[in-house]
Amino acid sequence: MSKPAINFFLEDVKYTLKNKTLIRNWINDTIIAEGYQLEELTFILCSDEYLLAINQQYLNHDTYTDVITFDNSETLKMIEGDIFISIERIQENAKQFKGTVLDELCRVMIHGTLHLLGYKDKGKAAKTLMTQKEDEYLALFSASLGKLAI
């Protein structure tokens, strides 16, 4: 049996993702905490235009977005998927919400992962639960980042 994998790729952008091992462990810990098992998860960091083309082609949406998640799982409780993230949207959001690019990127990464874990964000109650879960897991990531600084 192969080891579960979390991969990071760049499409159409230049970006250096730091703390990859920490991020991988955090995402995997989140999946386990939710009662799932990781098969394979790929994060593709891309440009606005690249993600817009995916949004148009696969979802028939003609809008910019920060994240699109594709669930490729074929087995119950096994996570396999592709999460496309616009680095340009993340950078804009970080400015708008007065946060760091890493904080915003982690929020979107966990958002996409939570979609694979069955969480939705359509409707007020679903959106509230999604945000609550994002905050819960982001706090765990911040705590593990804090340990690096010690």
Coordinates of C-alpha atoms in Angstrom, one line a residue:
M1 CA 0.0 0.0 0.0
S2 CA 1.4 3.4 -1.0
K3 CA 1.9 6.2 1.5
P4 CA -0.9 8.9 1.3
A5 CA 0.3 11.9 -0.6
I6 CA -0.3 15.6 -0.5
N7 CA 1.2 17.3 -3.5
F8 CA 1.8 20.9 -4.5
F9 CA 2.0 22.1 -8.1
L10 CA 2.3 25.5 -9.7
E11 CA 0.4 26.4 -12.9
D12 CA 1.0 29.8 -14.6
V13 CA 2.4 31.5 -11.4
K14 CA 5.6 31.9 -9.5
Y15 CA 5.1 31.3 -5.7
T16 CA 7.2 29.7 -3.0
L17 CA 5.2 27.7 -0.6
K18 CA 7.0 27.4 2.8
N19 CA 6.4 24.9 5.6
K20 CA 5.2 22.2 3.2
T21 CA 5.8 19.4 5.7
L22 CA 3.8 21.3 8.4
I23 CA 1.0 22.0 6.0
R24 CA 0.9 18.3 4.8
N25 CA 0.7 17.1 8.5
W26 CA -2.0 19.7 9.3
I27 CA -4.2 18.7 6.3
N28 CA -3.7 15.0 7.1
D29 CA -4.5 15.5 10.8
T30 CA -7.7 17.4 9.8
I31 CA -8.7 14.5 7.5
I32 CA -8.1 12.0 10.3
A33 CA -9.9 14.1 12.9
E34 CA -13.0 14.2 10.6
G35 CA -13.0 10.3 10.5
Y36 CA -11.6 10.0 6.9
Q37 CA -8.4 8.6 5.5
L38 CA -6.1 10.3 2.9
E39 CA -5.5 8.6 -0.4
E40 CA -4.1 11.5 -2.4
L41 CA -4.6 15.3 -2.4
T42 CA -3.2 17.7 -4.9
F43 CA -3.1 21.5 -4.5
I44 CA -2.6 23.4 -7.7
L45 CA -1.6 27.0 -7.1
C46 CA -2.4 29.0 -10.2
S47 CA -3.3 32.4 -11.7
D48 CA -6.7 34.0 -11.8
E49 CA -7.0 33.4 -15.6
Y50 CA -6.1 29.7 -15.2
L51 CA -8.8 29.2 -12.5
L52 CA -11.3 31.3 -14.5
A53 CA -10.9 28.9 -17.4
I54 CA -11.5 25.9 -15.2
N55 CA -14.5 27.6 -13.7
Q56 CA -15.9 28.3 -17.1
Q57 CA -15.1 24.8 -18.6
Y58 CA -16.2 22.6 -15.7
L59 CA -18.7 24.6 -13.7
N60 CA -20.2 27.0 -16.3
H61 CA -19.4 29.9 -14.1
D62 CA -17.9 33.0 -15.7
T63 CA -16.5 34.5 -12.5
Y64 CA -13.1 34.7 -10.7
T65 CA -12.8 32.6 -7.6
D66 CA -10.2 31.7 -5.1
V67 CA -10.7 28.0 -5.0
I68 CA -12.3 25.1 -6.9
T69 CA -12.3 21.6 -5.4
F70 CA -12.7 18.4 -7.5
D71 CA -13.6 15.3 -5.5
N72 CA -12.0 12.2 -7.2
S73 CA -12.8 9.8 -4.3
E74 CA -14.2 6.4 -5.3
T75 CA -14.2 4.8 -1.8
L76 CA -16.3 6.0 1.1
K77 CA -14.3 7.8 3.8
M78 CA -11.2 8.0 1.5
I79 CA -10.0 11.4 0.4
E80 CA -8.8 11.8 -3.1
G81 CA -9.0 15.2 -4.9
D82 CA -7.6 18.2 -6.6
I83 CA -7.9 21.7 -5.2
F84 CA -7.1 24.6 -7.5
I85 CA -6.2 27.9 -5.8
S86 CA -5.7 31.3 -7.4
I87 CA -2.6 32.8 -5.8
E88 CA -3.7 36.2 -7.2
R89 CA -7.1 36.0 -5.4
I90 CA -5.3 34.9 -2.2
Q91 CA -3.0 37.9 -2.4
E92 CA -5.9 40.3 -3.0
N93 CA -8.0 38.7 -0.2
A94 CA -5.0 39.0 2.2
K95 CA -4.8 42.7 1.4
Q96 CA -8.6 43.2 1.7
F97 CA -8.9 41.4 5.0
K98 CA -5.6 42.8 6.3
G99 CA -4.1 39.3 6.8
T100 CA -1.0 37.5 5.6
V101 CA -0.9 35.6 2.3
L102 CA 0.0 32.4 4.2
D103 CA -3.1 32.9 6.5
E104 CA -5.4 33.4 3.6
L105 CA -3.8 30.5 1.6
C106 CA -4.2 28.2 4.6
R107 CA -7.9 29.2 5.0
V108 CA -8.6 28.4 1.4
M109 CA -6.6 25.1 1.5
I110 CA -8.7 24.0 4.6
H111 CA -11.9 25.2 2.9
G112 CA -11.2 23.0 -0.1
T113 CA -10.3 20.1 2.1
L114 CA -13.5 20.5 4.2
H115 CA -15.5 20.3 0.9
L116 CA -13.9 16.9 0.3
L117 CA -14.9 16.0 3.9
G118 CA -18.6 16.7 3.0
Y119 CA -19.0 20.3 4.3
K120 CA -21.0 22.7 2.2
D121 CA -21.1 26.5 2.0
K122 CA -24.4 27.2 0.4
G123 CA -27.0 28.5 2.8
K124 CA -26.5 30.4 6.0
A125 CA -26.3 27.4 8.4
A126 CA -23.9 25.5 6.1
K127 CA -21.7 28.5 5.7
T128 CA -21.6 29.2 9.4
L129 CA -20.5 25.6 10.1
M130 CA -17.9 25.7 7.3
T131 CA -16.4 28.9 8.8
Q132 CA -16.5 27.4 12.3
K133 CA -14.6 24.4 11.1
E134 CA -12.1 26.5 9.1
D135 CA -11.4 28.6 12.3
E136 CA -11.1 25.5 14.4
Y137 CA -8.5 23.9 12.1
L138 CA -6.7 27.2 11.4
A139 CA -6.2 27.6 15.1
L140 CA -4.5 24.2 15.2
F141 CA -2.2 25.2 12.3
S142 CA -1.3 28.5 14.0
A143 CA -0.4 26.6 17.2
S144 CA 1.9 24.2 15.2
L145 CA 3.5 27.2 13.4
G146 CA 4.0 28.9 16.8
K147 CA 5.9 25.8 18.0
L148 CA 8.4 26.4 15.1
A149 CA 9.1 29.9 16.4
I150 CA 10.1 28.6 19.9

